[in-house]
Amino acid sequence: MPVEIDIAKVARLARLALSEEDLDRYREQCEVVLEHAARVQALPTDGVAGTSHPLPRTNAFREDRITECLDTEEVLAQAPDRDGDFFSVPKILDEQ
Amino acid sequence: MSDLADFTVTAAAAGLRSGDFSSVELLEAVHKRAAMTEANLHAYLTIDRDGAARGAVAADSALKKGTAHGPLHGIPVALKDNMVTRGLETTASSKILSGYLPPYDGTAVTRLREGGAVIFGKTNLDEFAMGSSTENSAYGPSRNPWDPERVPGGSSGGSAAAVAAGSALVGFGSDTGGSIRQPAALCGIVGMKPTYGLVSRYGLIAFASSLDQIGPLTRTVEDSVAALEVVGGHDPADSTSYPGAVPDYRSGLKSGVAGLRVGVVAELNGAGIDPAVQAAVDQTVAQLEEAGATIVELSLPSIEYALSAYYLIAPAECSANLARFDGVRYGLRRLGENVEEMMSNTRADGFGPEVTRRILLGTYALSAGYYDAFYGQAQRVRTLIIQDFQAAYQQADVLVSPTSPTTAFKLGDRTQDPLSMYLSDVCTIPSNMSGDPAISVPIGVDADGMPIGFQVMAPALGEPVMFRVAAEVERQAGFTVRARHASSEVVT
Amino acid sequence: MTYEPVIGIETHVELTTASKMFCGCPVDFGAPPNTNVCPVCLGLPGALPVVNGRAVEYAMTIGLALNCTIAGRSVFSRKNYFYPDMPKNYQISQYEEPLCVDGYLDVETDGTASRVGITRVHMEEDTGKSTHVGVGGRIADASHSLIDFNRAGVPLMEVVSEPDIRSAEEARAFVAELRGAVLRLGVSDAKLEEGSMRFDANVSLRAVGAEPFGTKVEVKNMNSLRSLQRALEHEIERQAAILESGGEVLQETRHWDEEAGTTTGMRSKEEAFDYRYFDEPDLVPVEVDDEWRTRVAGALPELPAQARGRYLEMGLDATTAGLLSNDVEVGLVFEAAVATGADAQMVANWLTGEVTALLRREDTTLGATPIDGSVLAELSAMVTDGQLSASAAKDVLAGVLAGEGRPAEVAASRDLIQVSDAGELEPVIDGVLAENDEAVAKLKEGDEKVIGFLVGQVMRATGGKADPGLVNQIIKARVGGG
Ligand SMILES: [Mg+2]
Ligand SMILES: [Zn+2]
């Protein structure tokens, strides 16, 4: 079953700035893999619930208790850019 | 005394306790071995000379004081570089995490430290554990100690190569679709993926959260047990951690297989399997029968679709798990006019081709209009796979198959064709989909002298019976050949 | 053609748990930047979330107060979109299987009661905060932005209403009622200005009597009840003007500009809304059984509507009852005062008048002032006993708020105690009457209006301390008019 991908749109959603050439190559490769993956559609699954998790567990809660935080310096030492005790990023264009 | 680097964990632990040698001496032997093999194998991304030295000294002093505890006390271990280690560079073999020093230890790492293990270094992997050859590392491939022109398998190829070559006594890896078992098979060692939830994932850099499990790579089944004893057990920091008590894995190791039902899975044997691999597997099955097991031929029709479903579920989860690598808080940043450009440039440059491809696949499979036909359908297929396994375990105590359809292939052989690479995991993926435990045990070599792995699968929390059968496979195979470390011939 | 607005409101409420939704970092808004952070809420590689059980109970509490059904099983999902102050670039939220569904909230708008449906109440996590550096601090002019992740991972509850609201006033009443409920439940401080309670409105217009909804516009960035009402009034007008001129309303998100009093469209990309939800594989489902549900329901405090009913029965007017019932802190002080015998309406007037005005002026809360039930009871008793006039009582209240002491001390030190002793007042009154022949004459002729003037003169002569009722009586007795 042939699969067609709007690869530029997918790359934008995934925040990947890829060249036209790369996009073409990834589109081809992804289409091949997805054609194989689309075989799942051949299996009848009427009335079958999906499994998102292999572990049949529920209600894993923690107590509402404060635990130790990280040291701000140790955290910010890993930041690509900082301004005082803030992480610094290029300007944000729009609110979500 | 033979070279300490070739000791099993069990033998080394006994030697340490009886005072035959010290942890510092053991560490020295491993350093020496690594110095011989690393130029060829590139199993390690980082060797923590200072940290390991401190660890060995502390282990020795605890041994002297008699406060040593745990089966890995004083033993040099190798950690796959997707296990976060405080203050020790952790990259997941990605350029996007180059130089990253985590401010915390993962739970498995903490348990190893508390158990007195000596953390020797961080091993190479396919970037973010995505691959089956360790060729997808941003820092260059690792090589197979049996033949450096071949891959060690992957994604835990660095840990597999290190343990096979003697530059660690035990390694840890992660297994999402076979990433521990397949490299173990290709490097002639034991690799096991525990039941989903048995080992905490806290501090494991996530690839596909519902499939990932940390597990050991060792030279023997007993060593595998020892390693699991240290890292396994409930962790409140992981909501998907199995809450019950850890069972006794050891007592069955010498019990043999008499009376056990061993299921041979039709879909994972025969077609698509290299004849030499299949012949070795058939021979092992015959040996098990001889040892008293009942052999049952079984079919799990839905696992024909496991690989397809896996290549929807794993990329979908990875597309979200890897969204956090955006150049804001840690790791690589590439400039941009605004924050969105900065993120997009960082990610495009920081991720290698395989990771990029899987993010794209997963983003597509989850996107509006395609979700139900792809991701949703894959999850329903997953349910059918689990049901097939449950039915099979009504008829058999364990299921068996080859671990990998082929032995180790040459570097570069499959890099151009993603699908051919993905097929390396066809036998291992089903157990990740069901969350059940599985182990690979070396049983022989092919005509090229490359090792062959035998897979034993068991139902959830069936580690005791899985180890019991694996131990019998190990005894029957008598696989004592070791890799020739490739120490003298530097491959360029 | 006449149009009818169709409005639905999504409200986000930050919960006042001790620790965050998925980690043990404190929920504390005053902390220095990036101090309340850990691997989990910073989205570090390898970290995993674990659900705060109390946050689930808080969300259940709100669901029950909003008459929702509590789902036996609910599931967390990942909502995928990139934003620099969201550490994982997905928000853990609930999507297909929320904790609470199908409730309602009764509201009153200008004396008219209406019922607003509640579609769902679900749990999620907050983002960090970014500050835009550069000209004017506006996003568009910024050179770069600074991020503080202290708020990232704070438990949020999202309350989604049905599109049942038909006017800007009703929208305002709905949010006020919801806020009152949240405050009474004690699960959030619900400060609109500080963003611990935030709301977006979906607005569309349709011809009156028509079935189908018009194109929906999402309006954001209102941070007070007043700005919610203004924004909606403006947006309704804007859409009506478009429709009347034969145009089409664009489906978009619009930003309320408080200063300009207008909404402006936000640049949005076509794929901005593809959130690619899927079940959060790092968490397991939440199951609520009958026992748990019953226990939480049994511990529910009184809600604003119930309190309001009681206040009306006490004889308060509707406006005062409404104000008191919506602010649980003020309401509790009121009840404490009344419990010790204070005059309900008098105390209520003080609380909703002088006290509220002062709290607003000083930007403080009642708990931070010396005013409590016993103070108001004492003050009320002084008025009823005739020791203080109504106006002197307000002076005393101001003195108490200024920290001058208990009412009796303030009244004494400010010399405000009324003279209620006829023997003391009679000579003063006689003097005033003697000096005002003309007025006395008019009064004798039956001109009652001048009595006020005469009482005023006595008050002035006593420095405001005379009991005006008593003065009035004595004057009438002396002059014998009327
Ligand atoms: Mg929300
Ligand atoms: Zn935290």
Short mmCIF file of N, CA and C in Angstrom, two decimals, chain B residues 327-441:
data_model
loop_
_atom_site.label_atom_id
_atom_site.label_comp_id
_atom_site.label_asym_id
_atom_site.label_seq_id
_atom_site.Cartn_x
_atom_site.Cartn_y
_atom_site.Cartn_z
N GLY B 327 18.00 22.71 22.49
CA GLY B 327 18.98 23.80 22.59
C GLY B 327 18.68 24.83 23.66
N VAL B 328 17.67 24.57 24.51
CA VAL B 328 17.32 25.57 25.53
C VAL B 328 18.07 25.33 26.84
N ARG B 329 18.04 24.10 27.34
CA ARG B 329 18.52 23.86 28.71
C ARG B 329 19.85 23.13 28.82
N TYR B 330 20.19 22.37 27.77
CA TYR B 330 21.44 21.60 27.81
C TYR B 330 21.81 21.20 26.40
N GLY B 331 23.02 20.75 26.24
CA GLY B 331 23.45 20.20 24.96
C GLY B 331 23.72 21.27 23.91
N LEU B 332 23.66 20.79 22.67
CA LEU B 332 24.03 21.62 21.52
C LEU B 332 23.03 22.76 21.30
N ARG B 333 23.54 23.91 20.82
CA ARG B 333 22.65 24.94 20.29
C ARG B 333 23.22 25.46 18.99
N ARG B 334 22.37 25.57 18.00
CA ARG B 334 22.72 26.26 16.76
C ARG B 334 21.93 27.55 16.70
N LEU B 335 22.53 28.59 16.18
CA LEU B 335 21.89 29.91 16.22
C LEU B 335 20.68 29.96 15.30
N GLY B 336 19.84 30.94 15.56
CA GLY B 336 18.67 31.18 14.74
C GLY B 336 18.16 32.57 15.02
N GLU B 337 17.40 33.12 14.08
CA GLU B 337 16.85 34.47 14.21
C GLU B 337 15.90 34.58 15.40
N ASN B 338 15.20 33.49 15.65
CA ASN B 338 14.25 33.47 16.76
C ASN B 338 14.31 32.08 17.37
N VAL B 339 13.53 31.89 18.42
CA VAL B 339 13.69 30.64 19.18
C VAL B 339 13.28 29.42 18.35
N GLU B 340 12.28 29.60 17.50
CA GLU B 340 11.83 28.47 16.70
C GLU B 340 12.92 28.04 15.70
N GLU B 341 13.54 29.02 15.09
CA GLU B 341 14.64 28.70 14.17
C GLU B 341 15.80 28.07 14.92
N MET B 342 16.10 28.63 16.10
CA MET B 342 17.19 28.07 16.89
C MET B 342 16.92 26.58 17.17
N MET B 343 15.71 26.28 17.59
CA MET B 343 15.37 24.88 17.89
C MET B 343 15.48 24.01 16.64
N SER B 344 14.92 24.48 15.54
CA SER B 344 14.90 23.68 14.32
C SER B 344 16.30 23.46 13.77
N ASN B 345 17.14 24.48 13.86
CA ASN B 345 18.52 24.33 13.39
C ASN B 345 19.31 23.39 14.31
N THR B 346 19.09 23.56 15.61
CA THR B 346 19.78 22.71 16.58
C THR B 346 19.44 21.24 16.35
N ARG B 347 18.18 20.97 16.19
CA ARG B 347 17.73 19.58 16.05
C ARG B 347 18.16 18.98 14.72
N ALA B 348 18.09 19.78 13.66
CA ALA B 348 18.50 19.27 12.35
C ALA B 348 19.98 18.94 12.35
N ASP B 349 20.77 19.76 13.03
CA ASP B 349 22.21 19.52 13.04
C ASP B 349 22.62 18.50 14.10
N GLY B 350 21.88 18.48 15.20
CA GLY B 350 22.29 17.65 16.34
C GLY B 350 21.94 16.18 16.22
N PHE B 351 20.87 15.87 15.50
CA PHE B 351 20.46 14.47 15.35
C PHE B 351 21.05 13.89 14.08
N GLY B 352 21.49 12.64 14.16
CA GLY B 352 21.97 11.94 12.98
C GLY B 352 20.81 11.45 12.12
N PRO B 353 21.13 10.86 10.95
CA PRO B 353 20.09 10.48 9.99
C PRO B 353 19.07 9.46 10.52
N GLU B 354 19.53 8.45 11.26
CA GLU B 354 18.57 7.44 11.72
C GLU B 354 17.59 8.04 12.72
N VAL B 355 18.10 8.86 13.62
CA VAL B 355 17.24 9.49 14.62
C VAL B 355 16.26 10.44 13.93
N THR B 356 16.77 11.21 12.99
CA THR B 356 15.92 12.14 12.24
C THR B 356 14.80 11.36 11.53
N ARG B 357 15.18 10.27 10.91
CA ARG B 357 14.19 9.46 10.19
C ARG B 357 13.11 8.96 11.14
N ARG B 358 13.52 8.49 12.30
CA ARG B 358 12.50 7.94 13.21
C ARG B 358 11.62 9.04 13.80
N ILE B 359 12.19 10.20 14.05
CA ILE B 359 11.36 11.31 14.54
C ILE B 359 10.32 11.66 13.48
N LEU B 360 10.76 11.70 12.22
CA LEU B 360 9.83 12.02 11.14
C LEU B 360 8.73 10.95 11.04
N LEU B 361 9.14 9.69 11.09
CA LEU B 361 8.17 8.59 11.02
C LEU B 361 7.15 8.69 12.14
N GLY B 362 7.64 8.92 13.35
CA GLY B 362 6.75 8.95 14.51
C GLY B 362 5.84 10.16 14.49
N THR B 363 6.37 11.29 14.06
CA THR B 363 5.56 12.50 13.98
C THR B 363 4.42 12.29 12.98
N TYR B 364 4.76 11.64 11.87
CA TYR B 364 3.75 11.35 10.86
C TYR B 364 2.69 10.38 11.40
N ALA B 365 3.18 9.31 12.05
CA ALA B 365 2.25 8.26 12.51
C ALA B 365 1.27 8.77 13.56
N LEU B 366 1.63 9.86 14.25
CA LEU B 366 0.75 10.41 15.27
C LEU B 366 -0.09 11.57 14.77
N SER B 367 0.20 12.05 13.56
CA SER B 367 -0.40 13.33 13.17
C SER B 367 -1.85 13.15 12.75
N ALA B 368 -2.57 14.25 12.81
CA ALA B 368 -4.00 14.25 12.56
C ALA B 368 -4.29 13.60 11.22
N GLY B 369 -5.24 12.70 11.21
CA GLY B 369 -5.63 12.05 9.96
C GLY B 369 -4.94 10.72 9.74
N TYR B 370 -3.80 10.49 10.39
CA TYR B 370 -3.07 9.23 10.18
C TYR B 370 -3.01 8.39 11.44
N TYR B 371 -3.30 9.02 12.55
CA TYR B 371 -3.15 8.37 13.86
C TYR B 371 -3.83 7.00 13.89
N ASP B 372 -5.10 6.97 13.52
CA ASP B 372 -5.84 5.73 13.71
C ASP B 372 -5.34 4.59 12.83
N ALA B 373 -5.02 4.93 11.58
CA ALA B 373 -4.57 3.89 10.64
C ALA B 373 -3.17 3.39 11.00
N PHE B 374 -2.36 4.25 11.62
CA PHE B 374 -0.99 3.84 11.90
C PHE B 374 -0.78 3.55 13.39
N TYR B 375 -0.65 4.59 14.19
CA TYR B 375 -0.34 4.37 15.59
C TYR B 375 -1.44 3.59 16.31
N GLY B 376 -2.67 4.00 16.09
CA GLY B 376 -3.80 3.35 16.75
C GLY B 376 -3.88 1.87 16.38
N GLN B 377 -3.72 1.58 15.09
CA GLN B 377 -3.78 0.20 14.62
C GLN B 377 -2.61 -0.61 15.21
N ALA B 378 -1.44 0.01 15.27
CA ALA B 378 -0.27 -0.69 15.83
C ALA B 378 -0.52 -1.08 17.28
N GLN B 379 -1.21 -0.22 18.02
CA GLN B 379 -1.51 -0.55 19.42
C GLN B 379 -2.51 -1.69 19.53
N ARG B 380 -3.43 -1.75 18.59
CA ARG B 380 -4.38 -2.88 18.61
C ARG B 380 -3.67 -4.18 18.24
N VAL B 381 -2.75 -4.08 17.28
CA VAL B 381 -1.96 -5.25 16.92
C VAL B 381 -1.13 -5.71 18.12
N ARG B 382 -0.66 -4.74 18.88
CA ARG B 382 0.11 -5.07 20.08
C ARG B 382 -0.73 -5.92 21.04
N THR B 383 -2.00 -5.57 21.17
CA THR B 383 -2.90 -6.36 22.01
C THR B 383 -2.98 -7.80 21.51
N LEU B 384 -3.09 -7.96 20.20
CA LEU B 384 -3.19 -9.31 19.63
C LEU B 384 -1.90 -10.10 19.88
N ILE B 385 -0.77 -9.40 19.78
CA ILE B 385 0.52 -10.07 20.03
C ILE B 385 0.57 -10.58 21.47
N ILE B 386 0.14 -9.72 22.39
CA ILE B 386 0.14 -10.11 23.81
C ILE B 386 -0.78 -11.32 24.02
N GLN B 387 -1.94 -11.28 23.35
CA GLN B 387 -2.88 -12.41 23.49
C GLN B 387 -2.27 -13.70 22.94
N ASP B 388 -1.57 -13.59 21.82
CA ASP B 388 -0.93 -14.78 21.24
C ASP B 388 0.12 -15.34 22.20
N PHE B 389 0.89 -14.44 22.81
CA PHE B 389 1.90 -14.91 23.77
C PHE B 389 1.23 -15.62 24.94
N GLN B 390 0.17 -14.98 25.44
CA GLN B 390 -0.51 -15.58 26.60
C GLN B 390 -1.03 -16.97 26.28
N ALA B 391 -1.57 -17.11 25.07
CA ALA B 391 -2.06 -18.44 24.65
C ALA B 391 -0.90 -19.42 24.55
N ALA B 392 0.23 -18.95 23.99
CA ALA B 392 1.39 -19.83 23.82
C ALA B 392 1.92 -20.30 25.18
N TYR B 393 1.89 -19.39 26.17
CA TYR B 393 2.42 -19.78 27.47
C TYR B 393 1.46 -20.70 28.24
N GLN B 394 0.28 -20.93 27.67
CA GLN B 394 -0.56 -21.99 28.22
C GLN B 394 0.01 -23.36 27.83
N GLN B 395 0.71 -23.37 26.68
CA GLN B 395 1.19 -24.66 26.17
C GLN B 395 2.68 -24.88 26.40
N ALA B 396 3.40 -23.84 26.76
CA ALA B 396 4.84 -23.98 26.93
C ALA B 396 5.30 -23.11 28.09
N ASP B 397 6.36 -23.54 28.77
CA ASP B 397 6.90 -22.74 29.87
C ASP B 397 7.79 -21.63 29.35
N VAL B 398 8.52 -21.95 28.28
CA VAL B 398 9.35 -20.92 27.63
C VAL B 398 9.19 -21.08 26.13
N LEU B 399 9.53 -20.04 25.40
CA LEU B 399 9.54 -20.10 23.93
C LEU B 399 10.97 -19.88 23.47
N VAL B 400 11.35 -20.50 22.37
CA VAL B 400 12.72 -20.34 21.90
C VAL B 400 12.77 -20.00 20.42
N SER B 401 13.89 -19.37 20.04
CA SER B 401 14.11 -18.97 18.64
C SER B 401 15.56 -18.55 18.50
N PRO B 402 16.03 -18.34 17.26
CA PRO B 402 17.31 -17.64 17.13
C PRO B 402 17.16 -16.25 17.74
N THR B 403 18.25 -15.63 18.18
CA THR B 403 18.18 -14.25 18.65
C THR B 403 18.19 -13.30 17.46
N SER B 404 19.09 -13.59 16.54
CA SER B 404 19.24 -12.74 15.35
C SER B 404 19.17 -13.65 14.13
N PRO B 405 18.55 -13.21 13.05
CA PRO B 405 18.46 -14.06 11.87
C PRO B 405 19.82 -14.38 11.26
N THR B 406 20.82 -13.52 11.52
CA THR B 406 22.15 -13.75 10.95
C THR B 406 23.19 -13.52 12.04
N THR B 407 24.41 -13.91 11.73
CA THR B 407 25.51 -13.54 12.61
C THR B 407 25.96 -12.13 12.22
N ALA B 408 27.02 -11.66 12.87
CA ALA B 408 27.45 -10.26 12.66
C ALA B 408 27.75 -10.00 11.19
N PHE B 409 27.24 -8.89 10.68
CA PHE B 409 27.47 -8.51 9.29
C PHE B 409 28.58 -7.47 9.23
N LYS B 410 29.02 -7.20 8.01
CA LYS B 410 30.14 -6.27 7.83
C LYS B 410 29.68 -4.83 8.04
N LEU B 411 30.58 -4.01 8.52
CA LEU B 411 30.26 -2.58 8.64
C LEU B 411 29.84 -2.04 7.27
N GLY B 412 28.82 -1.22 7.25
CA GLY B 412 28.39 -0.59 6.00
C GLY B 412 27.43 -1.42 5.18
N ASP B 413 27.30 -2.73 5.52
CA ASP B 413 26.45 -3.61 4.70
C ASP B 413 24.99 -3.19 4.66
N ARG B 414 24.50 -2.66 5.78
CA ARG B 414 23.05 -2.42 5.83
C ARG B 414 22.72 -0.94 6.05
N THR B 415 23.73 -0.10 6.06
CA THR B 415 23.45 1.30 6.41
C THR B 415 22.65 2.03 5.34
N GLN B 416 22.73 1.55 4.11
CA GLN B 416 22.02 2.26 3.04
C GLN B 416 20.56 1.88 2.94
N ASP B 417 20.20 0.77 3.59
CA ASP B 417 18.83 0.28 3.46
C ASP B 417 18.22 0.08 4.85
N PRO B 418 17.54 1.10 5.35
CA PRO B 418 17.01 1.04 6.72
C PRO B 418 16.21 -0.24 6.97
N LEU B 419 15.41 -0.64 6.02
CA LEU B 419 14.53 -1.78 6.24
C LEU B 419 15.32 -3.07 6.48
N SER B 420 16.42 -3.25 5.76
CA SER B 420 17.22 -4.47 5.96
C SER B 420 17.83 -4.46 7.35
N MET B 421 18.20 -3.27 7.83
CA MET B 421 18.72 -3.17 9.18
C MET B 421 17.63 -3.50 10.19
N TYR B 422 16.43 -2.99 9.93
CA TYR B 422 15.33 -3.21 10.88
C TYR B 422 15.02 -4.70 11.01
N LEU B 423 15.25 -5.47 9.93
CA LEU B 423 14.93 -6.90 9.97
C LEU B 423 15.84 -7.67 10.95
N SER B 424 16.96 -7.05 11.37
CA SER B 424 17.85 -7.71 12.33
C SER B 424 17.12 -8.02 13.63
N ASP B 425 16.05 -7.28 13.90
CA ASP B 425 15.38 -7.38 15.20
C ASP B 425 14.09 -8.18 15.15
N VAL B 426 13.88 -8.89 14.04
CA VAL B 426 12.58 -9.55 13.86
C VAL B 426 12.28 -10.57 14.96
N CYS B 427 13.31 -11.23 15.49
CA CYS B 427 13.08 -12.26 16.52
C CYS B 427 13.01 -11.67 17.94
N THR B 428 13.59 -10.50 18.12
CA THR B 428 13.66 -9.94 19.47
C THR B 428 12.51 -9.00 19.78
N ILE B 429 11.99 -8.31 18.75
CA ILE B 429 10.94 -7.31 18.96
C ILE B 429 9.68 -7.85 19.66
N PRO B 430 9.23 -9.07 19.33
CA PRO B 430 7.98 -9.52 19.97
C PRO B 430 7.99 -9.45 21.49
N SER B 431 9.09 -9.78 22.13
CA SER B 431 9.12 -9.74 23.61
C SER B 431 9.06 -8.31 24.14
N ASN B 432 9.55 -7.35 23.37
CA ASN B 432 9.41 -5.96 23.80
C ASN B 432 7.95 -5.53 23.69
N MET B 433 7.28 -6.00 22.64
CA MET B 433 5.88 -5.63 22.47
C MET B 433 5.04 -6.19 23.61
N SER B 434 5.37 -7.41 24.07
CA SER B 434 4.56 -8.03 25.12
C SER B 434 5.05 -7.64 26.51
N GLY B 435 6.26 -7.10 26.60
CA GLY B 435 6.80 -6.72 27.91
C GLY B 435 7.42 -7.89 28.66
N ASP B 436 7.56 -9.02 28.00
CA ASP B 436 8.05 -10.23 28.67
C ASP B 436 9.58 -10.30 28.65
N PRO B 437 10.16 -11.11 29.54
CA PRO B 437 11.61 -11.23 29.58
C PRO B 437 12.13 -12.17 28.48
N ALA B 438 13.37 -11.96 28.08
CA ALA B 438 14.00 -12.83 27.09
C ALA B 438 15.51 -12.71 27.24
N ILE B 439 16.20 -13.79 26.89
CA ILE B 439 17.65 -13.81 27.06
C ILE B 439 18.29 -14.45 25.83
N SER B 440 19.48 -13.99 25.50
CA SER B 440 20.24 -14.62 24.42
C SER B 440 21.47 -15.30 25.01
N VAL B 441 21.66 -16.56 24.61
CA VAL B 441 22.79 -17.34 25.11
C VAL B 441 23.60 -17.80 23.89
#
